Short mmCIF file of C-alpha atoms in Angstrom, two decimals:
data_model
loop_
_atom_site.label_atom_id
_atom_site.label_comp_id
_atom_site.label_asym_id
_atom_site.label_seq_id
_atom_site.Cartn_x
_atom_site.Cartn_y
_atom_site.Cartn_z
CA UNK A 251 17.01 -24.03 -117.66
CA UNK A 252 13.40 -24.33 -116.96
CA UNK A 253 11.37 -27.07 -118.65
CA UNK A 254 7.78 -27.67 -117.78
CA UNK A 255 6.11 -30.61 -119.56
CA UNK A 256 2.51 -31.51 -119.58
CA UNK A 257 2.36 -29.59 -116.17
CA UNK A 258 -1.06 -29.99 -114.60
CA UNK A 259 -2.52 -28.97 -111.10
CA UNK A 260 -5.96 -29.86 -109.95
CA UNK A 261 -7.80 -28.86 -106.53
CA UNK A 262 -10.53 -31.33 -106.51
CA UNK A 263 -12.60 -30.81 -109.54
CA UNK A 264 -11.06 -27.35 -110.35
CA UNK A 265 -8.03 -27.41 -112.87
CA UNK A 266 -5.75 -24.60 -112.13
CA UNK A 267 -3.20 -25.49 -114.56
CA UNK A 268 -3.92 -27.59 -117.66
CA UNK A 269 -1.24 -29.51 -119.57
CA UNK A 270 1.26 -26.43 -119.81
CA UNK A 271 4.45 -27.02 -121.82
CA UNK A 272 7.15 -24.31 -121.59
CA UNK A 273 11.06 -23.99 -122.17
CA UNK A 274 12.98 -21.09 -120.76
CA UNK A 275 16.59 -21.34 -121.89
CA UNK A 276 19.62 -19.92 -120.05
CA UNK A 277 19.91 -16.14 -120.30
CA UNK A 278 16.13 -15.61 -121.02
CA UNK A 279 13.76 -13.64 -118.99
CA UNK A 280 10.14 -15.09 -118.92
CA UNK A 281 6.90 -13.61 -117.45
CA UNK A 282 3.60 -14.97 -117.02
CA UNK A 283 0.90 -12.26 -117.74
CA UNK A 284 -2.96 -13.06 -117.12
CA UNK A 285 -6.04 -12.59 -115.01
CA UNK A 286 -6.29 -13.46 -111.38
CA UNK A 287 -6.95 -17.08 -111.19
CA UNK A 288 -5.27 -17.99 -114.37
CA UNK A 289 -2.77 -20.25 -112.67
CA UNK A 290 0.33 -17.84 -112.50
CA UNK A 291 1.21 -18.43 -108.78
CA UNK A 292 0.24 -22.06 -109.02
CA UNK A 293 2.65 -22.72 -111.83
CA UNK A 294 5.44 -20.59 -110.20
CA UNK A 295 5.10 -22.61 -106.92
CA UNK A 296 5.31 -25.86 -108.92
CA UNK A 297 8.50 -24.47 -110.54
CA UNK A 298 9.85 -23.74 -107.10
CA UNK A 299 8.90 -26.99 -105.75
CA UNK A 300 6.37 -25.71 -103.22
CA UNK A 301 3.41 -27.49 -104.93
CA UNK A 302 3.47 -30.92 -106.44
CA UNK A 303 1.86 -31.10 -109.72
CA UNK A 304 -1.06 -33.49 -110.28
CA UNK A 305 0.56 -34.44 -113.58
CA UNK A 306 3.45 -33.56 -115.79
CA UNK A 307 7.30 -32.57 -114.70
CA UNK A 308 9.26 -29.62 -113.93
CA UNK A 309 12.97 -29.71 -114.80
CA UNK A 310 15.20 -26.96 -113.35
CA UNK A 311 18.87 -26.86 -114.78
CA UNK A 312 18.37 -30.35 -115.92
CA UNK A 313 17.12 -31.87 -112.64
CA UNK A 314 13.68 -33.23 -112.39
CA UNK A 315 12.08 -31.38 -109.46
CA UNK A 316 9.90 -34.50 -108.42
CA UNK A 317 12.84 -37.12 -108.77
CA UNK A 318 15.53 -34.81 -106.97
CA UNK A 319 13.76 -31.93 -105.27
CA UNK A 320 16.37 -30.85 -102.88
CA UNK A 321 19.03 -30.88 -105.91
CA UNK A 322 16.62 -28.85 -108.11
CA UNK A 323 15.91 -26.36 -105.54
CA UNK A 324 19.58 -25.72 -104.86
CA UNK A 325 19.71 -24.38 -108.30
CA UNK A 326 16.82 -22.02 -107.57
CA UNK A 327 16.87 -18.51 -105.96
CA UNK A 328 12.89 -18.18 -105.17
CA UNK A 329 11.40 -14.76 -104.33
CA UNK A 330 7.77 -15.37 -103.15
CA UNK A 331 5.00 -12.92 -103.37
CA UNK A 332 4.61 -12.95 -99.54
CA UNK A 333 7.73 -13.91 -98.10
CA UNK A 334 8.11 -15.19 -94.60
CA UNK A 335 10.95 -13.68 -92.55
CA UNK A 336 12.07 -14.47 -89.07
CA UNK A 337 11.47 -11.07 -87.41
CA UNK A 338 13.63 -11.80 -84.40
CA UNK A 339 16.78 -12.19 -86.40
CA UNK A 340 18.97 -9.43 -87.75
CA UNK A 341 19.30 -9.13 -91.67
CA UNK A 342 22.82 -10.61 -91.32
CA UNK A 343 21.45 -13.47 -89.30
CA UNK A 344 18.66 -14.14 -91.62
CA UNK A 345 21.10 -14.30 -94.67
CA UNK A 346 23.41 -16.68 -92.64
CA UNK A 347 20.46 -18.85 -91.90
CA UNK A 348 19.54 -18.91 -95.54
CA UNK A 349 23.28 -19.72 -96.42
CA UNK A 350 23.22 -22.54 -94.13
CA UNK A 351 20.28 -23.91 -95.72
CA UNK A 352 21.79 -23.81 -99.15
CA UNK A 353 25.17 -25.30 -97.97
CA UNK A 354 27.03 -21.88 -98.59
CA UNK A 355 30.56 -22.17 -97.15
CA UNK A 356 31.62 -19.55 -94.54
CA UNK A 357 34.11 -18.31 -96.82
CA UNK A 358 31.86 -17.71 -99.54
CA UNK A 359 29.31 -16.20 -97.21
CA UNK A 360 31.80 -13.70 -95.68
CA UNK A 361 32.84 -12.68 -99.08
CA UNK A 362 29.26 -12.59 -100.54
CA UNK A 363 26.91 -11.34 -97.89
CA UNK A 364 28.10 -7.76 -97.45
CA UNK A 365 28.29 -7.30 -101.12
CA UNK A 366 25.01 -8.25 -101.69
CA UNK A 367 23.69 -6.26 -99.00
CA UNK A 368 25.53 -3.25 -100.31
CA UNK A 369 23.66 -3.95 -103.68
CA UNK A 370 20.45 -3.71 -102.09
CA UNK A 371 21.29 -0.57 -99.81
CA UNK A 372 20.89 -2.63 -96.65
CA UNK A 373 24.38 -2.46 -95.08
CA UNK A 374 23.53 0.08 -92.59
CA UNK A 375 20.62 -2.48 -91.52
CA UNK A 376 22.68 -5.77 -91.48
CA UNK A 377 22.65 -5.86 -87.65
CA UNK A 378 19.29 -4.50 -87.03
CA UNK A 379 16.22 -6.88 -86.37
CA UNK A 380 14.11 -7.71 -89.35
CA UNK A 381 10.97 -6.71 -87.59
CA UNK A 382 12.48 -3.06 -87.68
CA UNK A 383 12.59 -3.10 -91.58
CA UNK A 384 9.96 -1.24 -93.92
CA UNK A 385 8.18 -3.48 -96.21
CA UNK A 386 10.57 -2.38 -99.07
CA UNK A 387 13.49 -3.43 -97.08
CA UNK A 388 12.13 -6.82 -96.23
CA UNK A 389 11.70 -7.39 -100.03
CA UNK A 390 15.31 -6.29 -100.59
CA UNK A 391 16.36 -8.66 -97.97
CA UNK A 392 14.44 -11.53 -99.53
CA UNK A 393 15.92 -10.92 -103.02
CA UNK A 394 19.49 -10.67 -101.17
CA UNK A 395 18.84 -14.13 -99.59
CA UNK A 396 17.74 -15.65 -103.12
CA UNK A 397 20.91 -14.68 -104.67
CA UNK A 398 23.32 -15.45 -101.77
CA UNK A 399 24.02 -18.87 -103.24
CA UNK A 400 24.47 -17.65 -106.67
CA UNK A 401 21.56 -19.58 -108.33
CA UNK A 402 21.34 -20.89 -111.86
CA UNK A 403 17.65 -19.90 -112.05
CA UNK A 404 15.70 -16.88 -110.34
CA UNK A 405 11.96 -17.50 -109.93
CA UNK A 406 10.10 -14.45 -108.84
CA UNK A 407 6.26 -14.28 -108.04
CA UNK A 408 5.09 -10.62 -108.37
#
């Protein structure tokens, strides 16, 4: 499901990730553990298509991220460490916005959105502005959005 081959990222002379090779198969859960500055977030951002590697490849569900980034990203539910939310949207509007980005049909959205919000205890807040959400509620909303399109791979940064 996730394959990293000779993955390298440099920032000028500083090498954040050096020739990383990794394969995470379907159904496996994998986590990076290491000290600050070890390259964990950099690697995760390359896996999610947010950063371009200096060298090497990222393959998600058999799709090369560099060759077909939109197709590869459509297979991912990405949960960043510092999510950006549109604070002036309601929770449901934010989910609809996300669903539209992923090409989720109206029928699928209607069938899925409330179910996901219920699973994350956000149904009572669906029509409230995101700016009124607590930090934990915002995190749960981001998780809801990441699952909305039924991704094959979920990538979480902290």
